[in-house]
mmCIF file of C-alpha atoms in Angstrom:
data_model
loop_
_atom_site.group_PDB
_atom_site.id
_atom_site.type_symbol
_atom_site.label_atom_id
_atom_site.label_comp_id
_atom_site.label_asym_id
_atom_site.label_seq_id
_atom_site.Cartn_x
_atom_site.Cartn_y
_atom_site.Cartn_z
ATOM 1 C CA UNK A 290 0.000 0.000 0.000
ATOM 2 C CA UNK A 291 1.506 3.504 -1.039
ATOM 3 C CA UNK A 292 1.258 6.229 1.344
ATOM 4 C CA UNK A 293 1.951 10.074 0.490
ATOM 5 C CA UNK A 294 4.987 11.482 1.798
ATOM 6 C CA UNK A 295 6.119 14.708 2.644
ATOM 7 C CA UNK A 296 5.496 16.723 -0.646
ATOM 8 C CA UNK A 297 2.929 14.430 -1.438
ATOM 9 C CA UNK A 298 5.400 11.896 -3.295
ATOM 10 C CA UNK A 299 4.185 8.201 -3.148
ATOM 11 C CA UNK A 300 6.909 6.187 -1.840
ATOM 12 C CA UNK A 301 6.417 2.338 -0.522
ATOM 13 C CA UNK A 302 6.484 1.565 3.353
ATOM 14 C CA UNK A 303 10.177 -0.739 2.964
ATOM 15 C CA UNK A 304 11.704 2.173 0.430
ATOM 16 C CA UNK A 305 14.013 3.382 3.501
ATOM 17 C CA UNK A 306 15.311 0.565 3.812
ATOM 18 C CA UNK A 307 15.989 -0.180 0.647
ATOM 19 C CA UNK A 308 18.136 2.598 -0.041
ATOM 20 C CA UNK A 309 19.827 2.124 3.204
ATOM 21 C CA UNK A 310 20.980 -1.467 2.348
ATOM 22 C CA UNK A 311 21.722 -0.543 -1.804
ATOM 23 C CA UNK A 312 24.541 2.469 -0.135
ATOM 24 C CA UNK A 313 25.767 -0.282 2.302
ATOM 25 C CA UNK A 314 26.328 -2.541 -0.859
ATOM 26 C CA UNK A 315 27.616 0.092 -3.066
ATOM 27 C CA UNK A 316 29.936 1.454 -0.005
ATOM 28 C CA UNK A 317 31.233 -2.173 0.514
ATOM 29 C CA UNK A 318 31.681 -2.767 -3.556
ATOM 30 C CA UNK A 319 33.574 0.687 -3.691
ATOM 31 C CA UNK A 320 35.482 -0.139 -0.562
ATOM 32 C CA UNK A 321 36.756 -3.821 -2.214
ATOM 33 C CA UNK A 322 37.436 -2.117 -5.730
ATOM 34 C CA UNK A 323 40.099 0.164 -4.100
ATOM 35 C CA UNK A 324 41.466 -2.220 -1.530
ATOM 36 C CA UNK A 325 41.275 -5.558 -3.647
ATOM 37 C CA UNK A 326 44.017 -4.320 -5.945
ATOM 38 C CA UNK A 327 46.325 -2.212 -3.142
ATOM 39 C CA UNK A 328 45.921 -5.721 -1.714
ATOM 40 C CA UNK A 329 47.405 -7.606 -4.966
ATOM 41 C CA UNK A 330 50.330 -5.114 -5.683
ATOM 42 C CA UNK A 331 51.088 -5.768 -1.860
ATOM 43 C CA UNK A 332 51.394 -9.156 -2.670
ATOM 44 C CA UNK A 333 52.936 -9.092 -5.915
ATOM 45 C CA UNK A 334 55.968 -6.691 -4.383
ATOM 46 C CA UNK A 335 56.671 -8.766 -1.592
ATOM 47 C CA UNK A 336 56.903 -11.869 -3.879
ATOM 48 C CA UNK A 337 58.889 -10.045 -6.192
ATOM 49 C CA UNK A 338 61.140 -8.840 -3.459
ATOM 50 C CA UNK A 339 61.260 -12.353 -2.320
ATOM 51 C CA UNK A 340 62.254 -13.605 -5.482
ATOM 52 C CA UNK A 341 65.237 -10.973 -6.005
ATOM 53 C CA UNK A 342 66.699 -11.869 -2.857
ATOM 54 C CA UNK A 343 66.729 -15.442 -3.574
ATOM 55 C CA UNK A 344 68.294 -14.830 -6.728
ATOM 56 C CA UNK A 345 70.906 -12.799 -4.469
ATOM 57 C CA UNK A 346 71.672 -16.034 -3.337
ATOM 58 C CA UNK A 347 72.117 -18.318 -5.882
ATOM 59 C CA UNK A 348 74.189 -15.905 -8.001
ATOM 60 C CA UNK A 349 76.447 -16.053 -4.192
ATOM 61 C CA UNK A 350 76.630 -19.583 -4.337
ATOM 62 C CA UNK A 351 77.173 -19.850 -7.925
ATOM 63 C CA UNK A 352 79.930 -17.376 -7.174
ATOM 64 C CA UNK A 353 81.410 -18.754 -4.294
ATOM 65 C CA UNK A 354 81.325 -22.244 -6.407
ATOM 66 C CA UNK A 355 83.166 -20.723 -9.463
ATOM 67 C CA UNK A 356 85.556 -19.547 -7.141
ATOM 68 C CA UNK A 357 85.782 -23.183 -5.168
ATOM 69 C CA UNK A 358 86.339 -24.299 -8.750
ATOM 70 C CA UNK A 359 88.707 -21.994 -10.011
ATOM 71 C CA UNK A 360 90.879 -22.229 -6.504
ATOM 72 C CA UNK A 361 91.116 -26.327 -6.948
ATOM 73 C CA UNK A 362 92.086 -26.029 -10.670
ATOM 74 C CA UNK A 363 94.961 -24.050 -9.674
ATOM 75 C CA UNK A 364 95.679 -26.553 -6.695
ATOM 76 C CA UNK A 365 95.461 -29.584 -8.913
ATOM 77 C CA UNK A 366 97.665 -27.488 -11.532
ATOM 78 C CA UNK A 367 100.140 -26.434 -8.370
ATOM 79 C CA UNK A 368 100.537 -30.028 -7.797
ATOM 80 C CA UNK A 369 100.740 -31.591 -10.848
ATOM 81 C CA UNK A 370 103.910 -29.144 -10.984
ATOM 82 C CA UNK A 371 105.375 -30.062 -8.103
ATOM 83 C CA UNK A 372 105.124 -33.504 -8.247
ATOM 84 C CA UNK A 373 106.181 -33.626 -11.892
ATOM 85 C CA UNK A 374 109.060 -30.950 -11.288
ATOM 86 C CA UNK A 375 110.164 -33.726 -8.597
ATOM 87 C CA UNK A 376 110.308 -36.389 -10.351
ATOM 88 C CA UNK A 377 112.502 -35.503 -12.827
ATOM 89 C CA UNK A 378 115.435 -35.700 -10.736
ATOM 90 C CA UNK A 379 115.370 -39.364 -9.056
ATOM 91 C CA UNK A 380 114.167 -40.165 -12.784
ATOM 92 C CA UNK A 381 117.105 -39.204 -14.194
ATOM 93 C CA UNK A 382 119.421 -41.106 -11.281
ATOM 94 C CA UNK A 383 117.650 -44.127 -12.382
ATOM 95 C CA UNK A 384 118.319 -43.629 -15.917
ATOM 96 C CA UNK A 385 121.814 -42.613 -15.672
ATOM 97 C CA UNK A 386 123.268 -45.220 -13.219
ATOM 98 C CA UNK A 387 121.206 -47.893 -15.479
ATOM 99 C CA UNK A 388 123.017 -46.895 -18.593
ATOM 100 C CA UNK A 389 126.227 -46.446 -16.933
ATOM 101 C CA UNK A 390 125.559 -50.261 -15.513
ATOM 102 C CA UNK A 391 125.319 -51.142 -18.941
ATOM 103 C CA UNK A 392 127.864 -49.526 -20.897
ATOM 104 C CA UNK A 393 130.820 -50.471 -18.139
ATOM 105 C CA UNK A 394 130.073 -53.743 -16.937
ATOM 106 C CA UNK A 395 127.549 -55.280 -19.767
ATOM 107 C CA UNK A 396 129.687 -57.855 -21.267
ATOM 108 C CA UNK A 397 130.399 -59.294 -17.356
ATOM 109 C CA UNK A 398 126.494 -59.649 -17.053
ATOM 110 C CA UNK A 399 124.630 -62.371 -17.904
ATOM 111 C CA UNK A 400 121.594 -62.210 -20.834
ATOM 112 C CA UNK A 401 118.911 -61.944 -18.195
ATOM 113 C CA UNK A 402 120.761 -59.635 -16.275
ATOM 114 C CA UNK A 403 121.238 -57.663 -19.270
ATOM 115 C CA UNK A 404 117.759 -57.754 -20.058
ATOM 116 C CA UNK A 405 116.298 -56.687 -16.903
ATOM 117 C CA UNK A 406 118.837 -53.823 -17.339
ATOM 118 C CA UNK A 407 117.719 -52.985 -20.405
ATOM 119 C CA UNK A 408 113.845 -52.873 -19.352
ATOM 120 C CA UNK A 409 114.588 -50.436 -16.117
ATOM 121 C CA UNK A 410 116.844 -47.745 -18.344
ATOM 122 C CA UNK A 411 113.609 -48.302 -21.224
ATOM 123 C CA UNK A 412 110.827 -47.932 -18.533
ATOM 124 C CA UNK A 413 112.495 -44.935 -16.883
ATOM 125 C CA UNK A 414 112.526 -43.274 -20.526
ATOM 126 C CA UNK A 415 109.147 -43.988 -20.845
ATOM 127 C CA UNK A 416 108.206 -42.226 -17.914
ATOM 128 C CA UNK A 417 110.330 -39.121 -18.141
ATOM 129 C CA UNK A 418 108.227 -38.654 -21.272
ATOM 130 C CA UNK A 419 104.933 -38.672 -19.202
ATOM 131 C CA UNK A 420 106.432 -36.367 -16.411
ATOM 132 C CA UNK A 421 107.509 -33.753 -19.340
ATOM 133 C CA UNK A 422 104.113 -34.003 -20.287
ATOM 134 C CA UNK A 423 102.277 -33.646 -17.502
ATOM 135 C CA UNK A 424 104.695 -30.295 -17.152
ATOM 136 C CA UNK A 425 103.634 -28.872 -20.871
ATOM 137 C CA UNK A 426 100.125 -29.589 -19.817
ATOM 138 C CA UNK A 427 100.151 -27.662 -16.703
ATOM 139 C CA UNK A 428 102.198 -24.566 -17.867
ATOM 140 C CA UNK A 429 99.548 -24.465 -20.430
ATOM 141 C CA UNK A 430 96.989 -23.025 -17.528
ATOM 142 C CA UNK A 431 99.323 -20.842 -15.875
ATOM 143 C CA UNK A 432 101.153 -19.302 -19.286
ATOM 144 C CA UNK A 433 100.006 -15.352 -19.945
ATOM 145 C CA UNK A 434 98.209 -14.751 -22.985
ATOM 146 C CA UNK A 435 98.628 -12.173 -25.216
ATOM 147 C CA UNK A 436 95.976 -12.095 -27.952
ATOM 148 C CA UNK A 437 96.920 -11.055 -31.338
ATOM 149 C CA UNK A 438 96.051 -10.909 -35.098
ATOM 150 C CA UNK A 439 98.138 -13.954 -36.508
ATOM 151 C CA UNK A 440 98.107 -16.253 -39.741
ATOM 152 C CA UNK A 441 97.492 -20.018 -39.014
ATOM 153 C CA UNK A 442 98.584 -20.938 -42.688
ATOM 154 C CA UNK A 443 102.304 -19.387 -42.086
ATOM 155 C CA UNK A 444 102.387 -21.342 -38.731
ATOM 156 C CA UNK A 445 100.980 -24.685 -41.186
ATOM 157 C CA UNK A 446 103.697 -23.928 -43.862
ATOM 158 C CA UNK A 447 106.406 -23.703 -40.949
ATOM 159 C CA UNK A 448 105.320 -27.327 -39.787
ATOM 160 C CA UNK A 449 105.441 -28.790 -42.849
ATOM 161 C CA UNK A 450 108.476 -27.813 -43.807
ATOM 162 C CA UNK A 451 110.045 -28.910 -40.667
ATOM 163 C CA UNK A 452 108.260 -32.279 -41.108
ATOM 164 C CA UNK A 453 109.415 -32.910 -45.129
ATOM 165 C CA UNK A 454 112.705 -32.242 -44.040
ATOM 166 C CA UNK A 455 112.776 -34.883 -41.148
ATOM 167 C CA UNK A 456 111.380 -37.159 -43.658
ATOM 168 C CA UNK A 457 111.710 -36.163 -47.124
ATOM 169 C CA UNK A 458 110.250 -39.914 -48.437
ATOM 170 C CA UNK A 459 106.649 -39.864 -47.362
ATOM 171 C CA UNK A 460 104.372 -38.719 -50.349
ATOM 172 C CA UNK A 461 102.220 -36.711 -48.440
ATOM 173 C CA UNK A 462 100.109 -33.956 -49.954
ATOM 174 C CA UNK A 463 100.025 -30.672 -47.463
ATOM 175 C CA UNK A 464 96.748 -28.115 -48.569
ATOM 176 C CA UNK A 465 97.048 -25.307 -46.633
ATOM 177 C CA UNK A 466 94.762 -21.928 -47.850
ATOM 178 C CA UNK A 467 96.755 -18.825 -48.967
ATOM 179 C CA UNK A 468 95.812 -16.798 -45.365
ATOM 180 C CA UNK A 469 94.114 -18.279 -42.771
ATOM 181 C CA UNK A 470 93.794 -14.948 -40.519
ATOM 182 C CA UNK A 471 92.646 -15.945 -36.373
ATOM 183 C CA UNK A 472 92.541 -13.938 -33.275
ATOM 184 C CA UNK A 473 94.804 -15.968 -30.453
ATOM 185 C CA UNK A 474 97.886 -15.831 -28.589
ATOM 186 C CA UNK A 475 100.393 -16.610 -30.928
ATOM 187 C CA UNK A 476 102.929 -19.053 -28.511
ATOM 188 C CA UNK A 477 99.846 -21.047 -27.341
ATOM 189 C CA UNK A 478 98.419 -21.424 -30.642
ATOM 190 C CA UNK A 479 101.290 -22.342 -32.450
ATOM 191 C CA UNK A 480 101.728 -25.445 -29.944
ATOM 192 C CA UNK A 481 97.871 -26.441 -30.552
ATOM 193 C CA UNK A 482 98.243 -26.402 -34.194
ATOM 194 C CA UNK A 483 101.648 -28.069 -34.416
ATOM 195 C CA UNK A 484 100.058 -31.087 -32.368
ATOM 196 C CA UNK A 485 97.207 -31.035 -34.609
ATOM 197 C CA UNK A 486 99.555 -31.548 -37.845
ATOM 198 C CA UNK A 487 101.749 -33.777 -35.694
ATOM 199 C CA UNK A 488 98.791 -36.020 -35.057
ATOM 200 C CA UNK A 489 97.798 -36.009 -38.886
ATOM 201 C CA UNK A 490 101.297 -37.034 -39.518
ATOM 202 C CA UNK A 491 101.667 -39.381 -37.344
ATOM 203 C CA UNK A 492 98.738 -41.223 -38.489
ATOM 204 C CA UNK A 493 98.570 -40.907 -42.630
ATOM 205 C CA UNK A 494 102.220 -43.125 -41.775
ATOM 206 C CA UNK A 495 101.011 -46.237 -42.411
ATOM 207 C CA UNK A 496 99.375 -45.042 -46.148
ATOM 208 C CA UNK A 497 101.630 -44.988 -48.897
ATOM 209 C CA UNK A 498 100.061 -41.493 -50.381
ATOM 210 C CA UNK A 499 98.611 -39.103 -47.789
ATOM 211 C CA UNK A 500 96.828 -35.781 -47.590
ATOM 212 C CA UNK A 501 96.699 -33.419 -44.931
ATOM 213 C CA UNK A 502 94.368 -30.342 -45.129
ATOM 214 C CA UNK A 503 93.967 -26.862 -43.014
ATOM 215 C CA UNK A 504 91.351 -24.976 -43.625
ATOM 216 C CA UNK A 505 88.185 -23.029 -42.111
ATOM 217 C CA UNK A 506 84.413 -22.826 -42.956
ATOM 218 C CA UNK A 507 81.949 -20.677 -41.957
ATOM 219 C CA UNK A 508 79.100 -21.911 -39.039
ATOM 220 C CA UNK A 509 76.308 -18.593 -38.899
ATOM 221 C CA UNK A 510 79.001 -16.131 -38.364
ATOM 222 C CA UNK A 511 81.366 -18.044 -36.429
ATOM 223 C CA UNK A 512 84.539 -19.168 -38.070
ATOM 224 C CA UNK A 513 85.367 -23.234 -37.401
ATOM 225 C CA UNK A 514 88.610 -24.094 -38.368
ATOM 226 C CA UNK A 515 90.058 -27.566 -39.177
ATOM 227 C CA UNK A 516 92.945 -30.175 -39.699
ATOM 228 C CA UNK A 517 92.120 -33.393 -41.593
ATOM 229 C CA UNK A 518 93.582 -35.906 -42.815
ATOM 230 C CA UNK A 519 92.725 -39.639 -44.421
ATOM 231 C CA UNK A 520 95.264 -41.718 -42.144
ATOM 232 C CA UNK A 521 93.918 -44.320 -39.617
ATOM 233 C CA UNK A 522 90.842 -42.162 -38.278
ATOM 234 C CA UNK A 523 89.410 -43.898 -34.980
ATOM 235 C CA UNK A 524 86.135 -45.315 -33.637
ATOM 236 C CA UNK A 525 83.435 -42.417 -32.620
ATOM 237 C CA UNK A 526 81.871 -44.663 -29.964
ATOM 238 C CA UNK A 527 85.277 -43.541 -28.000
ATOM 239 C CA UNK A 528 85.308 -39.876 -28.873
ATOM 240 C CA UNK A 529 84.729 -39.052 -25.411
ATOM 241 C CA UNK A 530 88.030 -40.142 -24.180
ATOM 242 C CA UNK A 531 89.901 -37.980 -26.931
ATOM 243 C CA UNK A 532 90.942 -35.170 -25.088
ATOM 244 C CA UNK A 533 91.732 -37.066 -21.686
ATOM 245 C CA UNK A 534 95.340 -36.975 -21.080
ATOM 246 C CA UNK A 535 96.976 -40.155 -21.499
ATOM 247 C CA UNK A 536 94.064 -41.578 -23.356
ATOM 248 C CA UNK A 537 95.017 -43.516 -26.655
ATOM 249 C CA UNK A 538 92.664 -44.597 -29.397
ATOM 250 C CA UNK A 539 95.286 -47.071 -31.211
ATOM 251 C CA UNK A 540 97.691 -49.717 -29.632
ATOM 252 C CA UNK A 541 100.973 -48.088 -29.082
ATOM 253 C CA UNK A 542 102.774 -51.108 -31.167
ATOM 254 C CA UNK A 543 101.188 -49.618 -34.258
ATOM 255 C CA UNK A 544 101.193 -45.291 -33.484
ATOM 256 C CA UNK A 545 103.820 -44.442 -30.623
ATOM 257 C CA UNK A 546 103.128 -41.535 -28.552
ATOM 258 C CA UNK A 547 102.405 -40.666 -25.134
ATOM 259 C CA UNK A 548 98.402 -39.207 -25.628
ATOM 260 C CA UNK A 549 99.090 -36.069 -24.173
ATOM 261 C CA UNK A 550 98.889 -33.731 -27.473
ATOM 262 C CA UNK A 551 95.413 -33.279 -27.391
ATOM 263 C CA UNK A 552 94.760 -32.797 -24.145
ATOM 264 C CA UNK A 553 97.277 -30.079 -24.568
ATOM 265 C CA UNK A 554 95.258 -28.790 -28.061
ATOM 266 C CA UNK A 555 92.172 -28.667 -25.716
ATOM 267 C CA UNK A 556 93.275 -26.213 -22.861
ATOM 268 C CA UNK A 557 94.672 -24.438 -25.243
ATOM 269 C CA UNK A 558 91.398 -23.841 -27.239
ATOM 270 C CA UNK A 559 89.825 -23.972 -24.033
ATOM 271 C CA UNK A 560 91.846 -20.495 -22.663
ATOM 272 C CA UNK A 561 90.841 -18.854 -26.012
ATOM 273 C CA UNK A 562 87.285 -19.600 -25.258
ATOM 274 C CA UNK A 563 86.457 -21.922 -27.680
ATOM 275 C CA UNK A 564 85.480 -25.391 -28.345
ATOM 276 C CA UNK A 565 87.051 -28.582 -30.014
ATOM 277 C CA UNK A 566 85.701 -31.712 -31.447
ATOM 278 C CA UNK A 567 86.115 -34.654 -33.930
ATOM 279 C CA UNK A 568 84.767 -36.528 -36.603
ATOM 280 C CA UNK A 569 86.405 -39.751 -37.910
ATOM 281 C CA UNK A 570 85.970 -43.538 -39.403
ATOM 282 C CA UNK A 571 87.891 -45.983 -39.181
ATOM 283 C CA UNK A 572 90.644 -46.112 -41.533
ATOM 284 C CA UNK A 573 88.584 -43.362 -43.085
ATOM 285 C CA UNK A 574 90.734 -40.360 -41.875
ATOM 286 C CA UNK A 575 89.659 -37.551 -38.963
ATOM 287 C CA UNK A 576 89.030 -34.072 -38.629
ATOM 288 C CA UNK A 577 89.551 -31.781 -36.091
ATOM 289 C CA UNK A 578 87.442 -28.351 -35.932
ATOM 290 C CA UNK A 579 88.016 -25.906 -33.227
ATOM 291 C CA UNK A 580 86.638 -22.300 -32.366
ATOM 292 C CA UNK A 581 88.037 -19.184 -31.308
ATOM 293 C CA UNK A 582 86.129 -16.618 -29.188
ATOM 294 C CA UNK A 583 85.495 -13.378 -31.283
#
């Protein structure tokens, strides 16, 4: 039932109330609009500050980590200096006493005597080579670098003839570009390449005709360079083991060496910032490709 109000406007008997309850909604609806979002950033800056600080920390421990790891390299480099350095000495006691045994009382010993002579003075050869290497490979970490803007090909042609003058026979077939312009420290990369070429040589031996190539191709717009050769190549299923020191891929009967050169090619690439790998085949040849940091 409508009564007349004040003015004499109809109005209903529950219209107060109504209206009293629509500004209570409308007051609460404002009041969540505003605080419902001062609420969220709230939330989304302490989350966010939250996840900064834990960042904070890892990039510490990652830190502290690289630093653990950088610390022990040098350790393990320290020592491997130390001990090597040591060695040498006592090493070359053994050796020289042995041979002197030999050469002034051989003919008084008997065969097996002579033999077992003749094994120690071989032995102790054998492992001054390893302690020289294990020298070369750790004054490659600790050797300054100086990079500059040198020519791999004259550093190839410098090999080769070195090598065709040791051994003028072999018919091998040397391809080396015109320029091959790179970025490096000229002492360290000189060693890397020359063990490169000195691998190729070693094994294109057994073939009667051989060729050796250096060269470079072009990856996106990094340069890859290369040494390859057709020689004895090697299984892939081992290529992990290729750059260990001391590792061989072929019996030492057939390809002597001690298996330190690549190891040695390796840090070496490694210090430039750069990356080696193989590809081979059996009796199919390998090449090596390595990269330079820009």
């Amino acid at each position: 039932m409508e009564v007349p109000s004040e003015g004499g406007i109809l109005k209903s008997p529950g219209d107060g109330a109504g209206m009293t309850g629509q500004r209570k909604d409308f007051a609460a609806e404002r009041q969540d609009g505003v605080a419902g979002p001062a609420r969220s950033a709230g939330d989304c800056e302490t989350r966010l500050a939250q996840a900064q600080q834990e960042l904070r920390r890892a990039n510490e421990d990652l830190a502290r980590q690289k630093a653990n790891a950088e610390n022990l390299g040098r350790e393990l480099e320290t020592f491997s200096y130390a001990v090597s350095h040591d060695l040498r000495a006592p090493l070359r006691h053994l050796i020289g006493f042995s041979t002197a045994l030999l050469e002034d009382y051989g003919e008084g010993l008997e065969p097996t005597a002579h033999s077992y002579l003749d094994c120690i003075v071989r032995a102790g050869r054998k492992m001054e080579g390893l302690v020289d290497a294990l020298l070369a490979l750790s004054r490659i970490g600790r050797q300054d670098m100086t990079p500059l803007n040198i020519d791999l090909s004259q550093m190839a042609n410098s090999y080769v003839a070195c090598v065709r003058e040791g051994d003028p026979g072999r018919k091998v077939t040397f391809k080396v570009p015109q320029r091959l312009p790179a970025h490096a420290d000229a002492v360290l990369m000189r060693t890397a390449l020359e063990h490169l070429l000195e691998n190729a040589w070693k094994f294109t031996a057994k073939k009667e005709s051989a060729t050796i190539e250096i060269g470079s191709r072009m990856d996106g717009d990094e340069v890859v360079y290369f040494v390859r050769d057709d020689g004895a190549g090697f299984d892939m299923r081992f290529a992990d083991r290729l750059f260990g020191p001391f590792q061989r891929m072929h019996r030492e009967e057939e390809f002597p060496g001690l298996g330190i050169g690549l190891a040695i090619v390796q840090r070496i690439i490694n210090r430039h910032g750069g990356r080696i790998w193989a590809e081979a085949e059996v009796n199919g040849g390998a090449t090596f490709y390595f990269t330079l940091a820009n």
